[in-house]
Coordinates of N, CA and C in Angstrom, one line a residue:
Chain A
X19 N -2.7 -1.4 20.5 CA -2.2 -1.7 19.5 C -2.9 -1.5 18.1
X20 N -2.4 -0.9 17.1 CA -3.3 -0.9 15.9 C -3.4 -2.4 15.5
X21 N -4.4 -2.5 15.2 CA -4.9 -4.1 14.3 C -6.0 -3.7 13.0
X22 N -5.7 -4.4 11.7 CA -6.3 -4.5 10.8 C -6.8 -6.0 10.2
X23 N -7.9 -6.5 10.5 CA -8.4 -7.6 9.8 C -9.3 -7.9 8.8
X24 N -8.6 -8.3 7.7 CA -9.7 -8.6 6.9 C -10.5 -9.9 6.7
X25 N -11.3 -10.2 6.3 CA -12.2 -11.3 5.9 C -12.6 -11.3 4.8
X26 N -13.7 -12.4 4.0 CA -14.5 -12.7 3.1 C -13.9 -13.0 2.1
X27 N -12.8 -13.1 1.6 CA -11.5 -13.5 0.3 C -12.0 -15.2 0.6
X28 N -12.2 -15.5 -0.9 CA -12.9 -17.2 -0.9 C -12.7 -17.5 -2.7
X29 N -12.6 -18.7 -2.9 CA -12.8 -18.6 -4.6 C -14.4 -18.5 -4.9
X30 N -14.2 -17.6 -6.2 CA -15.6 -17.5 -6.9 C -15.4 -17.2 -8.2
X31 N -16.4 -18.0 -8.9 CA -16.3 -18.0 -10.5 C -16.7 -16.6 -11.1
X32 N -15.8 -16.3 -12.4 CA -15.7 -15.5 -12.6 C -17.5 -14.9 -13.0
X33 N -17.3 -13.1 -13.1 CA -18.9 -12.8 -13.2 C -19.5 -12.7 -11.7
X34 N -18.9 -13.3 -11.0 CA -19.4 -13.1 -9.4 C -19.3 -12.1 -8.9
X35 N -19.7 -12.1 -7.5 CA -19.6 -10.9 -6.6 C -19.1 -11.4 -5.3
X36 N -18.7 -10.3 -4.7 CA -17.9 -10.6 -3.4 C -17.8 -9.9 -2.4
X37 N -17.8 -9.6 -0.9 CA -17.6 -8.2 -0.2 C -16.6 -9.0 0.8
X38 N -15.6 -8.0 0.6 CA -14.4 -8.3 1.8 C -14.9 -7.0 3.1
X39 N -14.3 -7.4 4.0 CA -14.9 -6.8 5.2 C -13.1 -6.2 5.7
X40 N -13.0 -5.1 6.6 CA -11.7 -4.9 7.3 C -11.7 -4.2 8.6
X41 N -12.1 -5.0 9.7 CA -12.4 -4.5 11.1 C -11.4 -3.9 11.7
X42 N -11.1 -2.5 12.1 CA -10.2 -1.8 12.9 C -10.5 -1.6 14.1
X43 N -9.0 -1.6 15.1 CA -8.9 -1.6 16.6 C -7.9 -0.9 16.9
X44 N -7.9 -0.1 17.9 CA -6.5 0.1 18.4 C -6.7 1.1 18.2
X45 N -7.2 2.1 17.0 CA -7.2 3.6 16.6 C -8.5 3.7 16.7
X46 N -8.9 5.1 16.6 CA -10.2 5.7 16.1 C -10.6 5.7 14.6
X47 N -10.9 5.1 14.3 CA -11.3 4.5 13.0 C -11.9 5.6 12.1
X48 N -13.2 6.2 12.9 CA -13.4 7.2 12.2 C -12.7 8.5 11.4
X49 N -11.6 8.6 12.0 CA -10.2 9.7 11.9 C -9.6 9.6 10.7
X50 N -9.6 8.3 10.1 CA -8.7 8.1 9.5 C -9.1 7.6 7.9
X51 N -8.1 8.1 6.9 CA -8.3 7.8 5.3 C -8.2 6.2 5.4
X52 N -8.9 5.0 4.5 CA -8.3 4.0 4.3 C -8.7 3.9 2.8
X53 N -7.5 2.4 2.6 CA -7.8 1.8 1.3 C -7.6 0.3 1.5
X54 N -7.8 -0.1 0.1 CA -7.6 -1.3 0.0 C -6.6 -1.2 -1.1
X55 N -5.5 -2.4 -1.0 CA -4.3 -3.1 -1.9 C -4.5 -3.8 -2.3
X56 N -3.9 -4.3 -3.8 CA -3.8 -6.4 -3.8 C -2.9 -6.3 -4.6
X57 N -2.3 -7.7 -4.3 CA -1.0 -7.8 -4.7 C -2.0 -9.7 -5.2
X58 N -1.4 -9.5 -6.8 CA -1.3 -10.6 -7.8 C -0.1 -11.8 -7.0
X59 N -0.6 -12.7 -7.6 CA 0.7 -13.9 -7.3 C 1.9 -13.5 -7.6
X60 N 3.0 -13.1 -7.1 CA 3.9 -12.9 -8.1 C 4.3 -11.4 -8.5
X61 N 3.5 -10.7 -8.2 CA 3.6 -9.3 -9.0 C 3.4 -8.2 -8.0
X62 N 3.6 -7.4 -8.2 CA 3.8 -6.1 -7.2 C 2.8 -5.8 -6.8
X63 N 2.4 -4.4 -5.8 CA 1.4 -4.0 -5.1 C 0.6 -3.2 -6.0
X64 N -1.0 -2.9 -6.2 CA -1.5 -2.6 -6.9 C -2.9 -1.7 -6.0
X65 N -2.7 -0.5 -5.7 CA -3.6 0.2 -5.0 C -5.1 0.4 -5.7
X66 N -6.2 -0.3 -5.0 CA -7.2 -0.7 -5.3 C -8.5 0.8 -5.3
X67 N -8.4 1.1 -4.0 CA -9.5 2.1 -4.0 C -9.2 2.8 -2.3
X68 N -9.8 3.9 -2.3 CA -9.6 4.5 -1.2 C -10.9 5.4 -0.9
X69 N -11.1 5.9 0.6 CA -12.0 6.3 0.7 C -11.9 7.4 2.1
X70 N -12.6 8.6 2.0 CA -12.2 10.0 3.3 C -12.8 9.1 4.7
X71 N -12.3 10.0 5.5 CA -12.4 9.5 6.8 C -13.9 9.4 7.2
X72 N -14.8 10.5 6.5 CA -16.2 10.5 6.9 C -17.0 9.3 5.8
X73 N -16.1 9.0 4.6 CA -16.9 8.0 3.4 C -17.5 9.0 2.5
X74 N -17.5 10.2 2.7 CA -17.9 11.2 1.3 C -17.6 11.1 0.3
X75 N -16.1 10.8 0.3 CA -15.1 10.6 -1.2 C -14.5 9.5 -1.0
X76 N -14.6 8.9 -2.5 CA -14.0 7.4 -2.8 C -13.1 7.9 -4.0
X77 N -12.4 6.6 -4.0 CA -11.4 7.1 -5.3 C -10.9 5.4 -5.9
X78 N -11.1 5.1 -7.0 CA -11.0 4.2 -7.3 C -9.8 3.8 -8.8
X79 N -9.1 2.7 -8.6 CA -8.1 2.4 -9.6 C -9.0 2.2 -10.9
X80 N -8.2 2.6 -12.4 CA -9.4 2.4 -13.5 C -9.7 1.0 -13.7
X81 N -8.9 0.2 -12.8 CA -8.8 -1.3 -13.4 C -10.3 -1.5 -12.7
X82 N -10.6 -1.3 -11.7 CA -11.7 -1.6 -11.0 C -13.1 -0.5 -10.9
X83 N -12.4 0.5 -11.7 CA -13.6 1.7 -11.5 C -15.3 1.4 -12.7
X84 N -16.1 1.3 -11.7 CA -17.7 0.7 -12.0 C -17.7 -0.8 -11.6
X85 N -16.7 -1.2 -11.1 CA -16.8 -2.9 -10.7 C -17.1 -3.1 -9.0
X86 N -16.2 -2.1 -8.7 CA -15.9 -2.3 -7.0 C -16.6 -1.2 -6.3
X87 N -16.9 -1.5 -5.0 CA -17.4 -0.2 -4.4 C -16.5 -0.3 -3.0
X88 N -16.0 0.7 -2.7 CA -15.3 1.0 -1.4 C -16.4 1.8 -0.3
X89 N -16.6 1.3 0.8 CA -17.5 2.1 1.7 C -16.8 1.7 3.1
X90 N -17.4 2.5 4.0 CA -16.8 2.1 5.4 C -18.2 2.3 6.5
X91 N -18.5 2.1 7.7 CA -19.1 1.9 8.8 C -18.5 2.4 9.8
X92 N -18.3 3.8 10.2 CA -17.8 4.2 11.3 C -18.1 3.7 12.6
X93 N -19.5 3.3 12.8 CA -19.8 2.6 14.1 C -19.8 1.6 14.4
X94 N -19.2 0.6 13.4 CA -18.8 -0.3 13.3 C -17.0 -0.6 13.3
X95 N -16.4 0.3 13.0 CA -15.2 0.0 12.6 C -14.8 -0.7 11.4
X96 N -15.6 -0.8 10.4 CA -15.5 -1.6 9.4 C -15.3 -1.1 8.3
X97 N -14.7 -1.2 7.3 CA -14.3 -0.8 5.9 C -14.4 -2.0 5.0
X98 N -15.2 -1.8 4.0 CA -15.9 -2.8 2.8 C -15.3 -2.6 1.5
X99 N -15.2 -3.4 0.9 CA -15.3 -3.5 -0.5 C -15.7 -4.7 -0.8
X100 N -16.6 -4.0 -1.7 CA -17.8 -4.6 -2.7 C -17.6 -5.1 -4.1
X101 N -16.8 -6.2 -4.5 CA -16.8 -6.5 -5.8 C -17.4 -7.4 -6.6
X102 N -17.7 -6.8 -8.0 CA -18.8 -7.2 -8.9 C -17.9 -8.0 -9.8
X103 N -18.5 -8.4 -10.7 CA -18.2 -8.6 -12.3 C -16.9 -9.1 -12.4
X104 N -16.8 -10.0 -11.3 CA -14.8 -10.1 -11.1 C -14.6 -10.9 -12.0
X105 N -13.4 -11.1 -12.2 CA -12.2 -11.6 -13.3 C -11.4 -12.5 -13.1
X106 N -10.6 -13.1 -13.8 CA -9.3 -14.0 -13.6 C -8.5 -13.0 -13.0
X107 N -8.3 -11.7 -13.5 CA -7.3 -10.6 -13.2 C -7.4 -10.0 -11.8
X108 N -8.6 -10.1 -11.1 CA -8.7 -9.8 -10.2 C -8.1 -10.4 -8.7
X109 N -7.6 -12.0 -9.3 CA -7.2 -12.6 -8.3 C -6.2 -12.1 -7.6
X110 N -6.0 -12.1 -6.3 CA -4.9 -11.4 -5.5 C -5.1 -11.6 -4.2
X111 N -4.4 -11.4 -3.7 CA -4.2 -11.1 -1.7 C -5.0 -9.6 -1.7
X112 N -5.8 -9.4 -0.8 CA -6.5 -7.9 -0.8 C -6.1 -7.6 0.4
X113 N -5.3 -6.4 0.6 CA -5.2 -5.6 1.9 C -5.6 -4.7 2.2
X114 N -6.3 -4.4 3.6 CA -6.7 -2.9 3.9 C -5.6 -2.0 4.4
X115 N -5.7 -0.7 4.4 CA -4.4 -0.1 5.5 C -4.9 1.3 5.9
X116 N -4.4 1.8 6.5 CA -4.8 2.7 7.2 C -3.7 3.9 6.8
X117 N -4.3 5.2 6.4 CA -3.4 6.5 6.1 C -3.6 7.3 7.0
X118 N -2.5 8.3 7.4 CA -2.8 9.6 8.2 C -2.6 10.7 6.7
X119 N -3.0 11.8 7.3 CA -2.9 12.8 6.5 C -2.1 14.1 7.0
X120 N -1.3 14.7 6.4 CA -0.7 16.1 6.8 C -1.6 16.8 7.6
X121 N -2.6 17.1 6.6 CA -3.7 18.3 7.3 C -4.8 17.8 6.6
X122 N -5.6 17.7 7.2 CA -7.2 17.5 6.8 C -8.3 18.5 6.6
X123 N -9.3 18.5 5.5 CA -9.1 17.2 4.7 C -8.2 17.5 3.2
X124 N -7.7 16.8 2.9 CA -6.7 16.8 1.5 C -6.8 15.6 1.1
X125 N -6.3 15.3 0.1 CA -5.9 14.3 -1.5 C -4.7 13.8 -0.8
X126 N -3.9 14.6 -0.3 CA -2.4 14.3 0.2 C -2.1 12.9 1.3
X127 N -1.5 12.8 1.1 CA -1.6 11.5 2.3 C 0.1 11.3 2.8
X128 N 0.2 10.4 4.0 CA 1.4 10.3 4.4 C 1.8 8.4 4.1
X129 N 0.9 8.0 3.3 CA 1.0 6.9 2.9 C 0.7 5.5 4.1
X130 N 0.8 4.5 3.9 CA -0.1 3.3 4.8 C 0.9 3.1 6.1
X131 N 0.7 3.9 7.2 CA 1.4 3.0 8.3 C 1.1 2.1 8.5
X132 N -0.2 1.3 8.4 CA -0.6 0.2 9.2 C -1.3 -0.7 8.1
X133 N -1.0 -2.3 8.3 CA -1.7 -2.7 7.0 C -2.2 -4.0 7.8
X134 N -3.4 -4.7 7.1 CA -3.9 -5.9 7.4 C -3.2 -7.1 7.3
X135 N -3.6 -8.4 7.3 CA -2.9 -9.4 6.9 C -3.0 -10.1 5.7
X136 N -4.3 -9.5 5.0 CA -4.7 -9.3 3.7 C -5.4 -11.1 3.9
X137 N -6.6 -10.9 2.5 CA -7.2 -12.1 2.3 C -7.5 -12.2 1.0
X138 N -7.4 -13.8 0.9 CA -7.2 -14.0 -0.5 C -8.4 -14.2 -1.2
X139 N -8.6 -13.8 -2.5 CA -9.4 -13.7 -3.8 C -9.2 -14.7 -4.9
X140 N -9.7 -15.7 -5.2 CA -9.5 -16.6 -6.3 C -10.4 -16.6 -7.3
X141 N -10.3 -16.2 -8.3 CA -11.4 -15.7 -9.3 C -11.3 -17.1 -10.6
X142 N -11.9 -18.0 -10.4 CA -11.7 -18.8 -11.3 C -12.9 -20.5 -11.4
X143 N -13.0 -20.5 -12.9 CA -14.2 -21.5 -12.4 C -13.4 -22.8 -12.5
Chain B
X20 N -3.0 9.7 -14.6 CA -2.3 9.1 -13.4 C -0.9 9.1 -13.3
X21 N 0.0 9.4 -12.4 CA 1.4 9.0 -11.8 C 1.8 7.7 -11.8
X22 N 3.0 8.0 -12.9 CA 3.3 6.1 -13.3 C 4.9 6.3 -12.2
X23 N 5.2 5.0 -11.2 CA 6.4 5.0 -10.4 C 7.0 3.9 -11.2
X24 N 8.3 4.5 -11.6 CA 9.3 3.2 -12.1 C 10.5 3.3 -11.0
X25 N 10.5 2.2 -10.4 CA 11.9 1.6 -9.7 C 12.9 1.0 -10.3
X26 N 14.2 1.3 -10.4 CA 15.1 0.7 -10.6 C 16.5 0.6 -9.4
X27 N 17.3 -0.5 -9.3 CA 16.9 -1.8 -10.1 C 15.6 -2.4 -9.8
X28 N 15.4 -3.5 -10.8 CA 14.3 -4.5 -10.2 C 14.6 -5.7 -9.4
X29 N 16.0 -5.8 -9.3 CA 16.5 -6.7 -8.2 C 18.1 -6.1 -8.0
X30 N 18.7 -6.3 -7.1 CA 20.2 -6.1 -6.7 C 20.5 -7.3 -5.6
X31 N 21.6 -7.7 -6.2 CA 22.3 -8.6 -5.3 C 23.2 -7.7 -4.5
X32 N 23.3 -8.3 -3.1 CA 24.3 -7.7 -2.0 C 24.6 -8.5 -1.0
X33 N 25.6 -8.0 -0.1 CA 26.2 -9.1 1.1 C 25.6 -8.0 2.3
X34 N 25.6 -8.9 3.2 CA 25.8 -8.1 4.8 C 26.9 -7.2 4.5
X35 N 26.4 -6.1 5.1 CA 27.3 -4.6 5.3 C 27.3 -4.3 4.1
X36 N 26.8 -4.4 2.8 CA 26.9 -3.5 1.8 C 26.1 -2.3 1.9
X37 N 26.1 -1.2 1.0 CA 25.6 0.0 1.2 C 24.6 -0.4 -0.3
X38 N 23.5 -0.1 0.2 CA 22.4 -0.6 -1.1 C 21.7 1.1 -1.2
X39 N 21.7 1.3 -2.8 CA 20.5 2.4 -3.2 C 19.5 2.0 -3.9
X40 N 18.4 2.4 -3.7 CA 17.1 1.9 -5.1 C 16.3 3.1 -5.2
X41 N 16.3 3.4 -6.4 CA 15.8 4.7 -7.0 C 14.4 4.5 -7.6
X42 N 13.6 5.6 -7.4 CA 12.3 5.7 -7.9 C 12.2 7.1 -8.5
X43 N 11.2 6.7 -9.5 CA 11.2 7.9 -10.4 C 9.7 8.0 -10.7
X44 N 9.1 9.2 -10.4 CA 8.2 9.9 -11.1 C 7.4 10.6 -12.2
X45 N 6.4 10.1 -12.6 CA 6.2 10.5 -14.1 C 6.1 12.0 -14.1
X46 N 5.7 12.7 -13.1 CA 5.5 14.0 -13.2 C 5.6 14.5 -11.5
X47 N 6.0 16.2 -11.0 CA 6.7 16.4 -9.9 C 5.2 16.0 -8.6
X48 N 6.0 15.3 -7.4 CA 4.9 14.9 -6.6 C 5.6 15.8 -5.3
X49 N 6.4 16.6 -5.4 CA 7.0 17.4 -4.0 C 8.0 16.4 -3.7
X50 N 7.6 16.5 -2.4 CA 8.1 15.5 -1.5 C 7.0 14.1 -0.9
X51 N 5.7 14.0 -1.6 CA 5.1 13.0 -1.4 C 5.4 11.6 -1.6
X52 N 6.5 10.9 -0.9 CA 6.4 9.5 -1.4 C 6.6 8.7 -0.4
X53 N 6.5 7.3 0.0 CA 6.4 6.2 0.9 C 7.4 5.5 0.4
X54 N 8.1 4.9 1.3 CA 8.5 3.7 1.3 C 8.5 2.4 2.1
X55 N 8.3 1.1 1.6 CA 7.6 -0.3 2.3 C 8.4 -1.3 1.8
X56 N 8.8 -2.1 3.0 CA 9.4 -3.4 3.0 C 8.5 -4.5 2.8
X57 N 8.4 -5.4 2.2 CA 7.7 -6.7 2.0 C 8.5 -7.9 1.9
X58 N 8.1 -8.5 3.0 CA 9.2 -10.1 2.7 C 8.3 -11.1 2.2
X59 N 8.3 -12.2 2.1 CA 7.6 -13.3 1.8 C 6.1 -13.8 2.3
X60 N 5.0 -13.6 1.8 CA 4.2 -14.1 2.5 C 3.3 -13.2 3.6
X61 N 4.0 -11.8 3.8 CA 3.7 -10.8 4.7 C 3.4 -9.8 3.9
X62 N 2.0 -8.9 4.9 CA 1.6 -7.6 4.5 C 3.1 -6.7 4.6
X63 N 3.2 -5.7 3.5 CA 4.1 -4.7 3.5 C 4.3 -3.7 4.5
X64 N 5.8 -3.4 5.4 CA 5.5 -2.5 6.5 C 6.3 -1.1 5.8
X65 N 5.6 -0.1 6.7 CA 6.1 1.1 6.3 C 7.2 1.7 6.7
X66 N 7.9 1.9 5.8 CA 9.3 2.3 6.2 C 9.7 4.2 6.3
X67 N 9.4 4.6 5.3 CA 9.6 6.2 5.0 C 8.4 6.5 4.7
X68 N 8.3 7.8 5.1 CA 6.8 8.6 4.6 C 7.3 10.1 4.3
X69 N 6.9 10.9 3.5 CA 7.3 12.1 2.8 C 8.4 12.2 2.7
X70 N 9.2 11.3 1.8 CA 10.4 11.0 1.3 C 11.2 10.8 2.1
X71 N 11.6 11.4 3.2 CA 12.5 11.1 4.4 C 12.3 10.9 5.1
X72 N 11.2 11.0 5.9 CA 10.8 10.7 7.6 C 10.8 9.4 7.8
X73 N 11.3 8.5 9.2 CA 11.3 7.4 9.1 C 10.2 6.9 10.2
X74 N 9.7 6.0 9.8 CA 8.5 5.5 10.8 C 8.8 5.3 11.7
X75 N 8.2 5.4 12.9 CA 8.6 4.8 14.4 C 9.1 3.5 14.2
X76 N 10.1 3.3 14.9 CA 11.1 1.8 15.5 C 11.7 1.0 14.1
X77 N 11.7 2.3 12.8 CA 12.3 1.7 11.5 C 13.9 1.8 12.1
X78 N 14.8 1.3 11.9 CA 16.2 1.5 11.6 C 16.9 2.4 11.2
X79 N 18.2 3.0 11.9 CA 18.7 3.9 11.4 C 19.1 4.0 10.1
X80 N 19.4 2.7 9.9 CA 20.4 2.4 8.8 C 19.4 2.7 7.1
X81 N 18.4 2.7 7.6 CA 17.6 2.9 5.9 C 17.3 5.1 6.4
X82 N 17.6 5.4 4.9 CA 17.1 6.6 4.9 C 16.6 7.0 3.1
X83 N 15.8 8.0 3.3 CA 15.5 8.2 2.1 C 15.7 9.7 1.4
X84 N 15.9 10.0 0.4 CA 15.8 11.5 -0.2 C 15.0 11.5 -1.6
X85 N 15.2 12.9 -1.9 CA 14.4 13.1 -3.0 C 13.5 14.3 -3.1
X86 N 13.1 14.3 -4.3 CA 11.7 15.8 -4.5 C 11.4 15.7 -5.6
X87 N 10.2 16.2 -6.2 CA 9.6 16.0 -7.4 C 9.7 14.6 -8.2
X88 N 10.7 14.6 -8.9 CA 10.3 13.2 -9.6 C 11.3 12.2 -9.3
X89 N 12.6 12.3 -8.4 CA 13.8 11.5 -8.3 C 14.0 11.3 -6.8
X90 N 14.0 10.1 -6.3 CA 13.9 9.9 -5.2 C 14.7 8.3 -4.8
X91 N 15.5 8.5 -3.6 CA 15.8 7.0 -3.3 C 16.1 6.6 -2.0
X92 N 16.0 5.2 -2.0 CA 16.3 4.7 -0.5 C 17.5 3.7 -0.7
X93 N 18.0 4.5 0.7 CA 19.3 3.7 0.8 C 19.4 2.9 2.2
X94 N 20.1 1.8 2.2 CA 20.1 0.9 3.6 C 22.1 1.2 3.3
X95 N 22.1 1.7 4.4 CA 23.8 2.1 4.7 C 24.5 0.7 5.0
X96 N 24.1 0.3 5.9 CA 24.7 -1.1 6.3 C 24.0 -2.5 5.8
X97 N 23.5 -3.2 5.0 CA 22.6 -4.3 4.9 C 22.7 -5.1 5.4
X98 N 21.6 -5.5 6.5 CA 21.6 -6.5 7.4 C 20.4 -7.9 6.9
X99 N 21.0 -8.9 7.5 CA 20.2 -10.3 7.1 C 18.8 -10.0 7.1
X100 N 18.3 -9.2 8.1 CA 16.7 -9.4 8.1 C 16.1 -8.2 7.2
X101 N 17.0 -7.5 6.2 CA 16.8 -6.5 5.0 C 16.3 -6.9 3.8
X102 N 17.0 -8.1 3.6 CA 16.6 -9.2 2.5 C 14.7 -9.2 2.3
X103 N 14.4 -8.1 1.1 CA 13.4 -8.0 1.4 C 13.0 -7.7 -0.5
X104 N 11.7 -7.5 -0.8 CA 11.2 -6.3 -1.8 C 11.0 -5.1 -1.5
X105 N 11.4 -4.2 -2.0 CA 11.0 -2.5 -1.5 C 10.1 -1.9 -2.6
X106 N 9.2 -1.3 -2.1 CA 8.6 -0.2 -3.0 C 8.2 0.9 -2.8
X107 N 8.3 1.8 -3.9 CA 7.9 3.1 -3.6 C 6.1 3.6 -3.9
X108 N 5.9 4.8 -3.5 CA 4.6 4.8 -3.7 C 4.4 6.1 -3.6
X109 N 3.6 7.2 -4.6 CA 3.5 8.3 -4.7 C 2.1 8.7 -3.6
X110 N 2.3 9.3 -2.8 CA 0.7 10.1 -1.5 C 0.4 11.0 -1.9
X111 N 0.9 11.8 -3.3 CA 0.5 13.3 -3.7 C -1.2 13.4 -3.8
X112 N -1.4 12.0 -4.6 CA -3.3 12.2 -5.3 C -3.4 11.1 -5.3
X113 N -4.6 10.6 -5.8 CA -5.3 9.4 -6.4 C -5.2 9.2 -7.3
X114 N -5.1 7.8 -8.1 CA -4.6 7.0 -7.7 C -3.2 6.7 -7.1
X115 N -3.3 6.3 -6.3 CA -2.1 6.0 -5.4 C -0.9 5.1 -5.7
X116 N -0.4 5.1 -6.6 CA 0.3 4.3 -7.2 C 1.5 3.8 -6.6
X117 N 2.2 2.5 -7.1 CA 3.2 2.2 -6.5 C 4.2 1.8 -7.7
X118 N 5.4 1.9 -7.0 CA 6.4 1.1 -8.2 C 6.5 -0.2 -8.3
X119 N 7.3 -0.9 -9.4 CA 7.1 -2.0 -9.6 C 8.1 -3.1 -8.9
X120 N 8.7 -2.3 -7.6 CA 9.2 -3.2 -6.6 C 10.7 -3.7 -6.9
X121 N 11.7 -3.4 -6.0 CA 13.1 -4.1 -5.9 C 13.3 -5.1 -5.1
X122 N 14.0 -6.0 -5.7 CA 14.0 -7.2 -4.7 C 15.7 -7.2 -4.6
X123 N 16.1 -7.2 -3.2 CA 16.8 -7.2 -2.4 C 17.7 -8.6 -2.4
X124 N 18.1 -9.5 -2.8 CA 18.9 -10.8 -2.9 C 20.1 -11.1 -2.0
X125 N 20.3 -12.0 -1.7 CA 21.8 -12.3 -1.1 C 22.9 -12.9 -2.2
X126 N 23.8 -12.1 -2.1 CA 24.7 -12.3 -3.3 C 25.6 -13.6 -3.0

């Protein structure tokens, strides 16, 4: 059974830093593209960042470019999101998600077939 | 970036109704579109990928169609468990943008 388990979310002051983790199990983690998606309270889904299976290629939403860093440790089956210079508008539930590709390597995907349960990040003084 | 626009933002329907949600991309994305269902307090669930391919285990009352800039998700006969919010997402390129969501509520 595929499982994704996020952790690391908490209350943090504006300007602070936080690292989220997502551990994958039940699939060959190193073979899949991964992403972080967030959802502010009562709002729509927002894609945040993505990373290739090897970790060599990373992609970011404009809203987090330069502040957030996505990375992965395939030996530990773990995806990370380092979040710096946090702002109130970063308050959200953060989900990690797994994506399959029709052909690799490619930036074309088949959507997120599995999601974690999410971890809540609250940025407030 | 590719913008995704869903309509309507909310639809009121009864059990047994046929419901159609539309999604428009700001530029052509071929058939690279996914649909998700999200219930309150839960993670999204994948329904459809590549515009019309059902994920394993998704009931056949769900169907997707479209290409390039115009897409739709249809629920042929709405069931009680289908009341939720639905999102489209383009999967052609990064950033992987989502639509604003369509909430299906009980009439």
